[in-house]
Short mmCIF file of C-alpha atoms in Angstrom, two decimals:
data_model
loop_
_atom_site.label_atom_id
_atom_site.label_comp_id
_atom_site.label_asym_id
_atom_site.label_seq_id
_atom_site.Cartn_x
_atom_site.Cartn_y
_atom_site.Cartn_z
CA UNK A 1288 48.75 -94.35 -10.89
CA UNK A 1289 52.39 -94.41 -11.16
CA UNK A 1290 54.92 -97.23 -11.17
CA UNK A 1291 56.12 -96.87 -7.69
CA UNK A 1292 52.34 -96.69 -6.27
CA UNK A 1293 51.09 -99.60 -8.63
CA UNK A 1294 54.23 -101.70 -7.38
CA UNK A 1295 53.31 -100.67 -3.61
CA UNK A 1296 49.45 -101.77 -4.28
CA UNK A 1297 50.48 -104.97 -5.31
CA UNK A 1298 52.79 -105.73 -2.88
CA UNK A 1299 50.58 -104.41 -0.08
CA UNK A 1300 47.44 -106.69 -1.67
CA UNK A 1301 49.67 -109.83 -2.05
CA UNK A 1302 51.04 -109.32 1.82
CA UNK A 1303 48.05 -108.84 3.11
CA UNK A 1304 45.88 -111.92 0.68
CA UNK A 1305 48.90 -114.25 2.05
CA UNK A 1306 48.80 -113.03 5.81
CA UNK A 1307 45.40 -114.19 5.32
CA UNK A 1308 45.65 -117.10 3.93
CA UNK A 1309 48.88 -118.43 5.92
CA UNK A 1310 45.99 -117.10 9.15
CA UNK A 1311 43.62 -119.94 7.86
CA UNK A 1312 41.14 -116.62 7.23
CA UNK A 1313 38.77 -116.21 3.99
CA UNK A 1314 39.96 -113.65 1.05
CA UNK A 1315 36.42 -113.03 0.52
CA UNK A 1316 35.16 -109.86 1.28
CA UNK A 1317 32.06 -108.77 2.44
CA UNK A 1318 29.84 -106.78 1.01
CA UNK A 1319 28.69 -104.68 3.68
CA UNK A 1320 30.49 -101.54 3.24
CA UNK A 1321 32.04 -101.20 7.01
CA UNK A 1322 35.75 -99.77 7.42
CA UNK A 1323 37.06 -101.49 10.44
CA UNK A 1324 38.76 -99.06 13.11
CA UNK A 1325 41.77 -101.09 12.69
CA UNK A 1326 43.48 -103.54 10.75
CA UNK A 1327 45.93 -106.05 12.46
CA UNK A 1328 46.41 -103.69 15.58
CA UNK A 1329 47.24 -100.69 13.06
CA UNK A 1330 44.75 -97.53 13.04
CA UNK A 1331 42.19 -97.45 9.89
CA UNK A 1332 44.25 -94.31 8.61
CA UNK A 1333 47.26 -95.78 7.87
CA UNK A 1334 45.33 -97.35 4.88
CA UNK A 1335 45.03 -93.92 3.57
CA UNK A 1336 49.06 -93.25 3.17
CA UNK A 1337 50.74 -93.00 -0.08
CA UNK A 1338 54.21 -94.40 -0.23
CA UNK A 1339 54.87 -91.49 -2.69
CA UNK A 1340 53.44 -88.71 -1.06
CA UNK A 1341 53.07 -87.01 2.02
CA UNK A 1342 49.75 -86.73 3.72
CA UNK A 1343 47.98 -84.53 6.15
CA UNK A 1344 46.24 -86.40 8.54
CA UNK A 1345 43.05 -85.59 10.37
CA UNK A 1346 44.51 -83.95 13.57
CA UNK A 1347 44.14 -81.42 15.61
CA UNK A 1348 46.47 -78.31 14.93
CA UNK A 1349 48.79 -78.08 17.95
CA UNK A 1350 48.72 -74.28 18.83
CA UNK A 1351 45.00 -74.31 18.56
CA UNK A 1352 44.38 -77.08 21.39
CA UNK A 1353 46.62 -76.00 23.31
CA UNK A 1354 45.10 -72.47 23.59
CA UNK A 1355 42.17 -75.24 24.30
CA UNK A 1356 42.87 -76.80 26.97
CA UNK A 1357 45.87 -75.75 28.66
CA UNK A 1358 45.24 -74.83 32.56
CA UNK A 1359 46.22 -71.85 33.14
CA UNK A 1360 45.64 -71.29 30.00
CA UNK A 1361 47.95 -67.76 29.94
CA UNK A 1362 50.78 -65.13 31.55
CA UNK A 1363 53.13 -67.68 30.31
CA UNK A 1364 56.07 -65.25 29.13
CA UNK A 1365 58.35 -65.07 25.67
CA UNK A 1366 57.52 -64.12 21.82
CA UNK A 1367 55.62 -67.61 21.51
CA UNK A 1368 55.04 -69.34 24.67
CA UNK A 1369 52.71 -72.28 22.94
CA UNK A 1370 54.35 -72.21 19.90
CA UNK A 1371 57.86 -72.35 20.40
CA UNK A 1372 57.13 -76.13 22.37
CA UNK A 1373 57.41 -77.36 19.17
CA UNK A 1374 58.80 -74.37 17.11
CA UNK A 1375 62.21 -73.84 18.92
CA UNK A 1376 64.80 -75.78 18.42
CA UNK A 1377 62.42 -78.87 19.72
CA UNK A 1378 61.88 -82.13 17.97
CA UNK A 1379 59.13 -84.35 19.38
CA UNK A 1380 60.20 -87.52 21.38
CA UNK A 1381 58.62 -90.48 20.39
CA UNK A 1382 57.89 -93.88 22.74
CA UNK A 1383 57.57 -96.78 20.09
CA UNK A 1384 55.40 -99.27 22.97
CA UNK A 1385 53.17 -96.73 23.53
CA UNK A 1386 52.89 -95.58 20.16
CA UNK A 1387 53.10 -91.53 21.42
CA UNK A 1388 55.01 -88.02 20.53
CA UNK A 1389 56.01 -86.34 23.44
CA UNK A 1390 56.49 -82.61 23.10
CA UNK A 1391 58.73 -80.12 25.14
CA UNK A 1392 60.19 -77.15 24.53
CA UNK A 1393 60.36 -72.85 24.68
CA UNK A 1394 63.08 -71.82 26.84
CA UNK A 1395 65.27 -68.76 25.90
CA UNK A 1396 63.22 -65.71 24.78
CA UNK A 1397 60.50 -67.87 23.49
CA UNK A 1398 58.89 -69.41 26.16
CA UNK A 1399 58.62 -70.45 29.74
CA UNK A 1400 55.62 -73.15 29.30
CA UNK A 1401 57.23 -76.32 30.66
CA UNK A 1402 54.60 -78.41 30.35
CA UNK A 1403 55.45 -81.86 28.87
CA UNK A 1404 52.38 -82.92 25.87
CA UNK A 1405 51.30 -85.59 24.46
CA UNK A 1406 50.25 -86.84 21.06
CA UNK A 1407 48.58 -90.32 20.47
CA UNK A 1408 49.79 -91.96 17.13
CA UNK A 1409 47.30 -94.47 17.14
CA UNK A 1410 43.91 -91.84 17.70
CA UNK A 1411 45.45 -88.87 16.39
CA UNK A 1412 44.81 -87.15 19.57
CA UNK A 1413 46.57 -84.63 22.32
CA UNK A 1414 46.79 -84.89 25.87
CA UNK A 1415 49.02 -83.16 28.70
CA UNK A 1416 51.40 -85.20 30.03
CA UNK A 1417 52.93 -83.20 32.82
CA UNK A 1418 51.13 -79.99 33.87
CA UNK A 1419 52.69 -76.57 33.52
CA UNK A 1420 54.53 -74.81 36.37
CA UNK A 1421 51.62 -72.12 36.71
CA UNK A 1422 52.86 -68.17 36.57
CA UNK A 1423 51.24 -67.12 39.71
CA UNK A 1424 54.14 -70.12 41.29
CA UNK A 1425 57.05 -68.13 39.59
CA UNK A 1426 59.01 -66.03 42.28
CA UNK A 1427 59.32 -62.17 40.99
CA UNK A 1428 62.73 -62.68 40.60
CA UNK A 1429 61.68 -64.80 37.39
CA UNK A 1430 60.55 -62.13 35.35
CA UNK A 1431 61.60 -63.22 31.95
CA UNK A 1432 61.76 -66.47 30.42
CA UNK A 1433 65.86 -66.40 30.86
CA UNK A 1434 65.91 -64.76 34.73
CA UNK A 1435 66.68 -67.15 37.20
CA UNK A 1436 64.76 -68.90 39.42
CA UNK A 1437 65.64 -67.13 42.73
CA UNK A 1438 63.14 -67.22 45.51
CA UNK A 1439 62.54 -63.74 47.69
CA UNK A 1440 64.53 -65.73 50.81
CA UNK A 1441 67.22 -66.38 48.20
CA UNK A 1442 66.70 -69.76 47.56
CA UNK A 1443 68.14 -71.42 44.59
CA UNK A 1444 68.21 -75.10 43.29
CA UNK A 1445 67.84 -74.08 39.18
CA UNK A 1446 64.18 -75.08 39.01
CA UNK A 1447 60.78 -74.92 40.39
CA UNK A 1448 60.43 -75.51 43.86
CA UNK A 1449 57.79 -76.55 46.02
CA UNK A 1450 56.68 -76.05 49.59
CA UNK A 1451 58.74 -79.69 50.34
CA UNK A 1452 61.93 -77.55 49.62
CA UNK A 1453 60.55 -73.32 50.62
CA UNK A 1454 61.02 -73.20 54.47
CA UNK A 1455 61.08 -69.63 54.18
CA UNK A 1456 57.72 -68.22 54.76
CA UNK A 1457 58.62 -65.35 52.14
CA UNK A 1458 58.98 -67.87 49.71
CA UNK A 1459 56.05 -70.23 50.30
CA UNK A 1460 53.53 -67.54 48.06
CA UNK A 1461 55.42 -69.07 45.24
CA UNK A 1462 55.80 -72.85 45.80
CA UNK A 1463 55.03 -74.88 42.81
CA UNK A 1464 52.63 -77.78 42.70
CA UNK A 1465 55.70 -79.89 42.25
CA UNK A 1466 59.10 -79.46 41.49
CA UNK A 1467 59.87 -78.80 37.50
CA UNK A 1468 62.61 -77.91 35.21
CA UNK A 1469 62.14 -74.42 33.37
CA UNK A 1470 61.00 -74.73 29.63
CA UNK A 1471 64.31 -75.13 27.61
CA UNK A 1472 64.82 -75.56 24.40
CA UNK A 1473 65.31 -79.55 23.84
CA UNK A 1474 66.70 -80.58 19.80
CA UNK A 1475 66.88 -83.79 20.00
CA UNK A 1476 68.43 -84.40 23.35
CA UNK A 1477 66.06 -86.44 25.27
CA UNK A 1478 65.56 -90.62 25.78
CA UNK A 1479 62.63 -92.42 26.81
CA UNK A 1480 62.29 -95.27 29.63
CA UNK A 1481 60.32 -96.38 31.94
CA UNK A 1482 57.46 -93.86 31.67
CA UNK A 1483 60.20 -90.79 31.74
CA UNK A 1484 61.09 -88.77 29.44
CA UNK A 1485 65.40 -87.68 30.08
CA UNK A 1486 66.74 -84.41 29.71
CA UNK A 1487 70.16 -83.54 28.69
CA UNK A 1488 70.51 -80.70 27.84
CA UNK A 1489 71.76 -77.65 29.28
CA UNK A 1490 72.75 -76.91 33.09
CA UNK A 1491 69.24 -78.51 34.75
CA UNK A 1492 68.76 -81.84 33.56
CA UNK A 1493 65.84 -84.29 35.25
CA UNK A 1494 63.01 -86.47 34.15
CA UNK A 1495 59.79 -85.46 33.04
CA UNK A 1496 57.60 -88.39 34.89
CA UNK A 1497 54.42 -89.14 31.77
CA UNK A 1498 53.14 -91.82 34.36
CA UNK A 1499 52.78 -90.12 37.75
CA UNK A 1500 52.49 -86.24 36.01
CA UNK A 1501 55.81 -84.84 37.81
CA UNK A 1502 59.30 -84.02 37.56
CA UNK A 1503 61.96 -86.23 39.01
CA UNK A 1504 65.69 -86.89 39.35
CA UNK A 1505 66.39 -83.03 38.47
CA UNK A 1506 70.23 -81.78 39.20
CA UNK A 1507 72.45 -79.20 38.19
CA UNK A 1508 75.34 -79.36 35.96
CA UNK A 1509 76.26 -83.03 36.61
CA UNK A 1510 77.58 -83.82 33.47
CA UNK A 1511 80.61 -81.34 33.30
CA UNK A 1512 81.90 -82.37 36.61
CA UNK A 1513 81.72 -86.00 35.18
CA UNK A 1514 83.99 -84.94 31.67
CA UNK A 1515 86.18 -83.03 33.58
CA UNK A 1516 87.27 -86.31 36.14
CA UNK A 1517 87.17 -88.41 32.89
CA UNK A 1518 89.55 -85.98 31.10
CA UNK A 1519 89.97 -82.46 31.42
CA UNK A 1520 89.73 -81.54 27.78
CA UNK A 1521 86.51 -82.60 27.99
CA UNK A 1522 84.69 -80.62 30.36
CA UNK A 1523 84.72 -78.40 33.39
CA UNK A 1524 83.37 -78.90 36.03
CA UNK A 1525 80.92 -76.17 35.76
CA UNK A 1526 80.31 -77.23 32.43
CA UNK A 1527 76.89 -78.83 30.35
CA UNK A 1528 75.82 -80.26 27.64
CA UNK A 1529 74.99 -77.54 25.04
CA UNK A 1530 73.58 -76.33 21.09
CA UNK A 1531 72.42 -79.11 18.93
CA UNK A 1532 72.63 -82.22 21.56
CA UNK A 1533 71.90 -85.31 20.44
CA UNK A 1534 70.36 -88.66 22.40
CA UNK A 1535 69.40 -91.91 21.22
CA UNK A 1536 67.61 -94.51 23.44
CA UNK A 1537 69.10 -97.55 23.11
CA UNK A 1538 66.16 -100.44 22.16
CA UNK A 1539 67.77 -103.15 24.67
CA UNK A 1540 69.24 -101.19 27.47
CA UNK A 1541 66.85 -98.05 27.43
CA UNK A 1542 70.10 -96.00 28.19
CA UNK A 1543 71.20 -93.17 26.73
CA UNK A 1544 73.97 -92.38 23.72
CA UNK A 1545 73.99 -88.83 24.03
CA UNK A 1546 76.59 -86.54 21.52
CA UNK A 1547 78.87 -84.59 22.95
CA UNK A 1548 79.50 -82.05 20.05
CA UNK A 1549 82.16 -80.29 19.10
CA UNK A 1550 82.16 -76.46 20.18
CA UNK A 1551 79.49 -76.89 22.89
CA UNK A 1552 80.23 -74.70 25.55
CA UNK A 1553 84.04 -73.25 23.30
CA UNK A 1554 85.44 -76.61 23.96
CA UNK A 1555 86.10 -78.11 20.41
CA UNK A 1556 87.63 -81.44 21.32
CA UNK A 1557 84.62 -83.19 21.91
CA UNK A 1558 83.97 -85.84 18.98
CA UNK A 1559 82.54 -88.62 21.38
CA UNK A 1560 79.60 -90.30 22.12
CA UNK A 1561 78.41 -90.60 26.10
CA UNK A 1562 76.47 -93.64 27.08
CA UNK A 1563 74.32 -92.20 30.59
CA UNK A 1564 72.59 -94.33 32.93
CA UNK A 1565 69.38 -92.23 32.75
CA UNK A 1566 68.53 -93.22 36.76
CA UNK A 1567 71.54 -92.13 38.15
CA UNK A 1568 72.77 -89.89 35.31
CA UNK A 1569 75.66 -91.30 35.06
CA UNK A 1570 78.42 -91.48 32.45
CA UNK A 1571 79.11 -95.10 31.49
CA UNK A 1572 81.21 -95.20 28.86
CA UNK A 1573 82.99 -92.16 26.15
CA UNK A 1574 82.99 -93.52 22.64
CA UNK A 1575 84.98 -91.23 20.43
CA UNK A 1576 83.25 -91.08 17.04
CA UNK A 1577 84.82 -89.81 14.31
CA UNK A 1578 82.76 -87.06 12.43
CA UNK A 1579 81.12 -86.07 15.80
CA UNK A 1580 82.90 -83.22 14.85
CA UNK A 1581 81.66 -82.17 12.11
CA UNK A 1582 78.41 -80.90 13.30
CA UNK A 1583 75.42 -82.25 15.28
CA UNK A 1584 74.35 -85.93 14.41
CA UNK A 1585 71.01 -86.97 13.65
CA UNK A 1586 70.81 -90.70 15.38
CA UNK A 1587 68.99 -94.31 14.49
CA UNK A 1588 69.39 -97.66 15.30
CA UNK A 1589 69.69 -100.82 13.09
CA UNK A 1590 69.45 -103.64 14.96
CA UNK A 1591 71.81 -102.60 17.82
CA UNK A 1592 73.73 -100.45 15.52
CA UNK A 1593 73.97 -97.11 16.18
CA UNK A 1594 74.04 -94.74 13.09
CA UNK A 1595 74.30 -91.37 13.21
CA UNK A 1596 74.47 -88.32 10.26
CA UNK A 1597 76.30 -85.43 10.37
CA UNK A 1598 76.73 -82.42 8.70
CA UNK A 1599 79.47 -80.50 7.31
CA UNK A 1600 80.25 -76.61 5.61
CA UNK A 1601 80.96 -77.60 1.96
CA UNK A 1602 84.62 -77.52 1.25
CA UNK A 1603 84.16 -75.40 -2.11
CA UNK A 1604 81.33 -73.24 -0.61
CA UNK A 1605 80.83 -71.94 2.78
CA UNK A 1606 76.88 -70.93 1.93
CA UNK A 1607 76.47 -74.41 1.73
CA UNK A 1608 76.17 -77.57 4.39
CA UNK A 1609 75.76 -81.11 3.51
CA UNK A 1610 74.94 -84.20 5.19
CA UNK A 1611 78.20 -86.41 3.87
CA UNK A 1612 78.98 -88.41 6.58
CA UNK A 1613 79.11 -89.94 10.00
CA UNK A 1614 79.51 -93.00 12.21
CA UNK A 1615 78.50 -96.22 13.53
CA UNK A 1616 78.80 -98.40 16.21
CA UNK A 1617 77.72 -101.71 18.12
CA UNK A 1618 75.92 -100.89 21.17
CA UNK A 1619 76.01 -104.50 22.30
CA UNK A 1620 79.57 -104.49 23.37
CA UNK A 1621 80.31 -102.60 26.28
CA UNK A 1622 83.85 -101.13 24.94
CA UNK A 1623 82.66 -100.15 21.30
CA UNK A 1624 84.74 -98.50 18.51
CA UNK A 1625 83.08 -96.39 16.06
CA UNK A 1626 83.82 -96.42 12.27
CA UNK A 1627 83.52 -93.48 10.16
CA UNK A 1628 81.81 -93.46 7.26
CA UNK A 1629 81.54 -90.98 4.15
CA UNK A 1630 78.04 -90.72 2.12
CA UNK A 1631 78.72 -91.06 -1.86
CA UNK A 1632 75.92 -91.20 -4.76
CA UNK A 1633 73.08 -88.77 -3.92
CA UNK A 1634 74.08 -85.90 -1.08
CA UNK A 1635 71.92 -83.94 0.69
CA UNK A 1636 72.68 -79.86 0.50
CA UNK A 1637 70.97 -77.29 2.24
CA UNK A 1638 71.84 -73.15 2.85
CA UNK A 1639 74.30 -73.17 5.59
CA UNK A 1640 72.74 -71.12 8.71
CA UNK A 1641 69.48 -71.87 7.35
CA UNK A 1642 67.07 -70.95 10.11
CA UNK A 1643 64.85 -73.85 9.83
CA UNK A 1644 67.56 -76.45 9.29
CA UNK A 1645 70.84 -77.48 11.26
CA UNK A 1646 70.91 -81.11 10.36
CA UNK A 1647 69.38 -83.81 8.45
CA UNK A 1648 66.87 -85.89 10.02
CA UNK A 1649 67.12 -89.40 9.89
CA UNK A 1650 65.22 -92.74 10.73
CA UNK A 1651 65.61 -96.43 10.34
CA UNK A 1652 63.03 -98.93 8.38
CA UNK A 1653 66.09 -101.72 10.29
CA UNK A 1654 67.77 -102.01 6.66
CA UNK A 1655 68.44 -98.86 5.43
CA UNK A 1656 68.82 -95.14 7.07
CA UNK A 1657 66.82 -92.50 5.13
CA UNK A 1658 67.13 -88.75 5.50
CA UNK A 1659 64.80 -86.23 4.81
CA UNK A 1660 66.35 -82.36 3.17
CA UNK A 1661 63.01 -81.10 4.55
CA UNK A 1662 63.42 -77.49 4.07
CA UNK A 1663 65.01 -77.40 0.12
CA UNK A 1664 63.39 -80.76 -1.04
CA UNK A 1665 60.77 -81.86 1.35
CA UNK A 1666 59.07 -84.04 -1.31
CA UNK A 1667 61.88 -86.40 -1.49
CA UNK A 1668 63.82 -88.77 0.72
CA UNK A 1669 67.43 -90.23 0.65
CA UNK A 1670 68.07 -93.93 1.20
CA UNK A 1671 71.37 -94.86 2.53
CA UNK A 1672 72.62 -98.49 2.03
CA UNK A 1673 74.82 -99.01 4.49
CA UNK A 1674 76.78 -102.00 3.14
CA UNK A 1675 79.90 -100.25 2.78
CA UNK A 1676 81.43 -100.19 -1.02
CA UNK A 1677 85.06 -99.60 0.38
CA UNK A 1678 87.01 -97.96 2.90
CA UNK A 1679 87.91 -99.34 6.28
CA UNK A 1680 86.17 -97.03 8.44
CA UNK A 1681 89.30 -94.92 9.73
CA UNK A 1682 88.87 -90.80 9.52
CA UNK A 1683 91.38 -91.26 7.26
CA UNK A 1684 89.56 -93.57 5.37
CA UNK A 1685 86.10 -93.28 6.11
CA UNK A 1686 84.18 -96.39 4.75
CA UNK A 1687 81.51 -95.55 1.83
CA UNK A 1688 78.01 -95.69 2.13
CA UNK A 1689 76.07 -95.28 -0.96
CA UNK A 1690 72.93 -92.60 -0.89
CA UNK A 1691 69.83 -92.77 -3.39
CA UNK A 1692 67.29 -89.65 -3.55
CA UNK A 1693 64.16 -90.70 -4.33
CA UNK A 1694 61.78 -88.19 -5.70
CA UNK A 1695 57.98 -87.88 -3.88
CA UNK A 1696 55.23 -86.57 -5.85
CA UNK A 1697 54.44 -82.66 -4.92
CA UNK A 1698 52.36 -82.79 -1.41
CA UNK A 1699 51.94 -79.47 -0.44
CA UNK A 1700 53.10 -80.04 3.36
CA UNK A 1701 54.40 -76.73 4.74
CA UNK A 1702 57.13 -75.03 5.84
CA UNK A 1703 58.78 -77.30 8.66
CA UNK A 1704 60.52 -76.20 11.36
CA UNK A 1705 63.55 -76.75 13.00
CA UNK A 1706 63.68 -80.78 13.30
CA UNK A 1707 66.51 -83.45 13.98
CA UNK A 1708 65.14 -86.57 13.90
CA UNK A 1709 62.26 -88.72 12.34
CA UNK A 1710 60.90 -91.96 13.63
CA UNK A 1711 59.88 -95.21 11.80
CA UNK A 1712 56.91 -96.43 13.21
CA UNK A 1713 57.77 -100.35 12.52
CA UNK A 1714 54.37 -102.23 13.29
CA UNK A 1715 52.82 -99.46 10.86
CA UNK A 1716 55.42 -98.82 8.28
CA UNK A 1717 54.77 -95.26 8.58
CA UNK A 1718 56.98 -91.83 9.49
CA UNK A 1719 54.67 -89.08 10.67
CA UNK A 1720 56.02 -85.36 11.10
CA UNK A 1721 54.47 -81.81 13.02
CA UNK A 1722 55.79 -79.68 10.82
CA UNK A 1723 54.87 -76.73 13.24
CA UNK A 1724 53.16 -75.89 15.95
CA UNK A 1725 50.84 -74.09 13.92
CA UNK A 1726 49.94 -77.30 11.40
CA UNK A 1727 48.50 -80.78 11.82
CA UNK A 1728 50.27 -83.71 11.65
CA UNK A 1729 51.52 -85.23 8.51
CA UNK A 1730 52.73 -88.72 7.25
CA UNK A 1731 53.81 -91.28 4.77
CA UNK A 1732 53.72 -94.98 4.27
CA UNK A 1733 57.84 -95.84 3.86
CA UNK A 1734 58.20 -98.81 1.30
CA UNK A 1735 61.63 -100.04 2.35
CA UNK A 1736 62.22 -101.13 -1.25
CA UNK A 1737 61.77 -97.79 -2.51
CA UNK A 1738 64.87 -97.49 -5.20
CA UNK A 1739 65.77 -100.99 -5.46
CA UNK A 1740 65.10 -102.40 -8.98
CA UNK A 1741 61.86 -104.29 -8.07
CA UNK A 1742 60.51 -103.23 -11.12
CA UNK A 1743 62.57 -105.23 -13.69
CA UNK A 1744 60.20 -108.25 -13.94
CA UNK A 1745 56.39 -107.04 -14.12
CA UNK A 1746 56.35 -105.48 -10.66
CA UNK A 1747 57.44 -108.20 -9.00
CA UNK A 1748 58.45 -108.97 -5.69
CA UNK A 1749 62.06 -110.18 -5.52
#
């Protein structure tokens, strides 16, 4: 056993012997050999975690239950219509009440399964949360995964229609059991709320509805026509939200902060924030952010403080990105302004136009924000304290915000693919990742006082 895990045994035993005691409930244990299913509302694996290590858990492997149990189960088109849910430029969404992953992806060349899944933290188990838009519904105009959706009368809206919408009796052949958006790609552009899932990304944008099974609230191209009346440097009318978005629900409101980065759609002027009414899709408020700019941001709350990463070419090597910076700002006021900030100590560097990697994810224990160089150094993380050691937050003078690596012990997860986010499952204390589509789910207990001195005086607590 090594230092860190004895130090996160005896923590763990001493939290748990004084929960009990504080509970008015016996330490004794009994003697019958039982493992209780769960253990203070968390699920009996969670006791299996290391805090130094990550660990595959007892899941099914995506791709395979899919194949499984998906209805229709095939003629979906692209190079990996299953796979690339997950695989393609997708990072799960995950609803902290509920305790699930929501999965949606494809789009492009590698997929046209829109189907919205479903992954339940607490049993380790799949389900389909919104059913696919079946192939014999797709008009023959939609004969690749990036033709549009044109009915045979002509008919257009930018998604799935059904026969509420096809008057024309050429087109009825091909209604849809409901309306749906095409499978897109999604990064990490989506928000959670009220049982639906919001997309923002590219020209269709709607709500997947996990509750009722459906699509809802889809439109086309609303946010460019929104910029462009805000400022015309902004946007265009025919404009949307492009490559590497970013969204962040926020824990209060449940509304969006969605990145508007620069170089989507050519425009590079576009180092802001948008905070979107997710009902009505509307644009609240622009925050400009310094060191939006710099790449796409990886996003996590503190409190109501919203943090988020960026990444950057490396000034002395072009082959090279790092995550050295970002921004953060107080969602509670209506008006915020954003700081910069500028990541000293320990930096995270990874091959720039790496295939697997555009950003660093992050997540938040509600102390510190920890990043994870998955693809170069996936057995380690970064802590970032973010009391600042100097600067006043100004591009100019970004404030400083010390990072610590701290070094895992070798877990043999696999090769990960493209991801932008993590999330820190509070009540647990745990971070779980799909690595691919092709894998089960992994995960590891975070000890927030990993790389503090808590060693100094026999391992104990300070």
């Amino acid at each position: 056993m090594n230092r860190v895990e004895a130090a996160s045994l005896s923590i763990a035993v001493r939290f748990v012997v004084a929960s009990f005691c504080a509970a008015g409930v016996s330490t004794a244990v009994a003697n019958d050999g039982a493992t209780p299913a769960s253990i203070d509302g968390m699920p009996a694996w969670v006791a299996t975690l290391s805090t130094t290590r990550w660990t595959e858990l007892p899941t099914p492997v995506f791709d395979a239950w899919v194949r499984a149990n998906l209805v229709p189960s095939g003629g979906y088109y692209g190079s990996n219509p299953i796979g690339s849910v997950r695989d393609a430029y997708s990072n799960p969404l995950f609803d902290p009440a509920g305790k699930t992953y929501y999965l949606a992806g494809g789009g492009h060349n590698d997929g046209s399964l829109n189907a919205v899944f479903k992954f339940d933290a607490a049993t380790l188990s799949y389900g389909i949360a919104v059913p696919p838009t079946p192939p014999s519904a797709y008009p023959p105009a939609f004969n690749t995964t990036q033709a549009a959706i044109v009915y045979p009368s002509g008919a257009t809206t930018g998604w799935f229609q059904s026969a509420a919408t096809l008057s024309d009796p050429r087109d009825l052949p091909y209604a849809a059991p409901f309306p749906a958006r095409r499978a897109m790609h999604a990064y990490s552009g989506m928000t959670f709320r009220d049982g639906k899932i919001s997309f923002y990304y590219q020209s269709t944008v709607g709500d997947a509805d996990v509750v009722n099974r459906t699509w809802t609230n889809l439109r086309q191209q609303t946010y460019g026509a929104q910029l462009n009346a805000i400022s015309p440097s902004l946007g265009s009318a025919n404009d949307y939200l492009q490559d590497g978005l970013a969204a962040a629900t926020d824990p209060v409101s449940g509304k969006g902060w969605v990145s508007l980065n620069s170089g989507s759609a050519g425009i590079n002027a576009r180092s802001h924030l948008m905070r979107i009414e997710p009902s009505t899709q509307t644009i609240e408020r622009l925050v400009g952010a310094p060191n939006v700019s710099w790449g796409s941001p990886s996003m996590a709350f503190i409190g109501r403080e919203l943090y988020g990463v960026t990444s950057r070419q490396s000034p002395g090597n072009p082959n090279v990105s790092l995550a050295n910076g970002g921004f953060h700002f107080d969602t509670s006021v209506d008006a915020p302004t954003a700081k910069a900030f500028a990541i000293v100590g320990d930096v995270p560097s990874w091959s720039n136009g790496s295939p697997r990697q555009e950003t660093v994810p992050v997540f938040s224990d509600d102390v510190s924000i920890w990043m994870w160089n998955y693809v170069s150094e996936p057995d380690a993380l970064y802590r970032i304290d973010v009391t600042p050691t100097g600067g006043s937050g100004t591009g100019a003078d970004p404030q400083l915000l010390r990072s610590t690596r701290i070094a895992l012990d070798a877990s043999g997860i696999p090769p990960v693919a493209l991801t932008y986010k993590l999330d820190y499952i509070r009540e647990w204390g745990v971070v779980m990742i799909l690595p691919s589509a092709t894998t089960k789910w992994w995960a590891i207990k975070v000890d927030r006082r990993l790389g503090d001195a808590i060693f100094a005086n026999g391992f104990e607590v300070p």
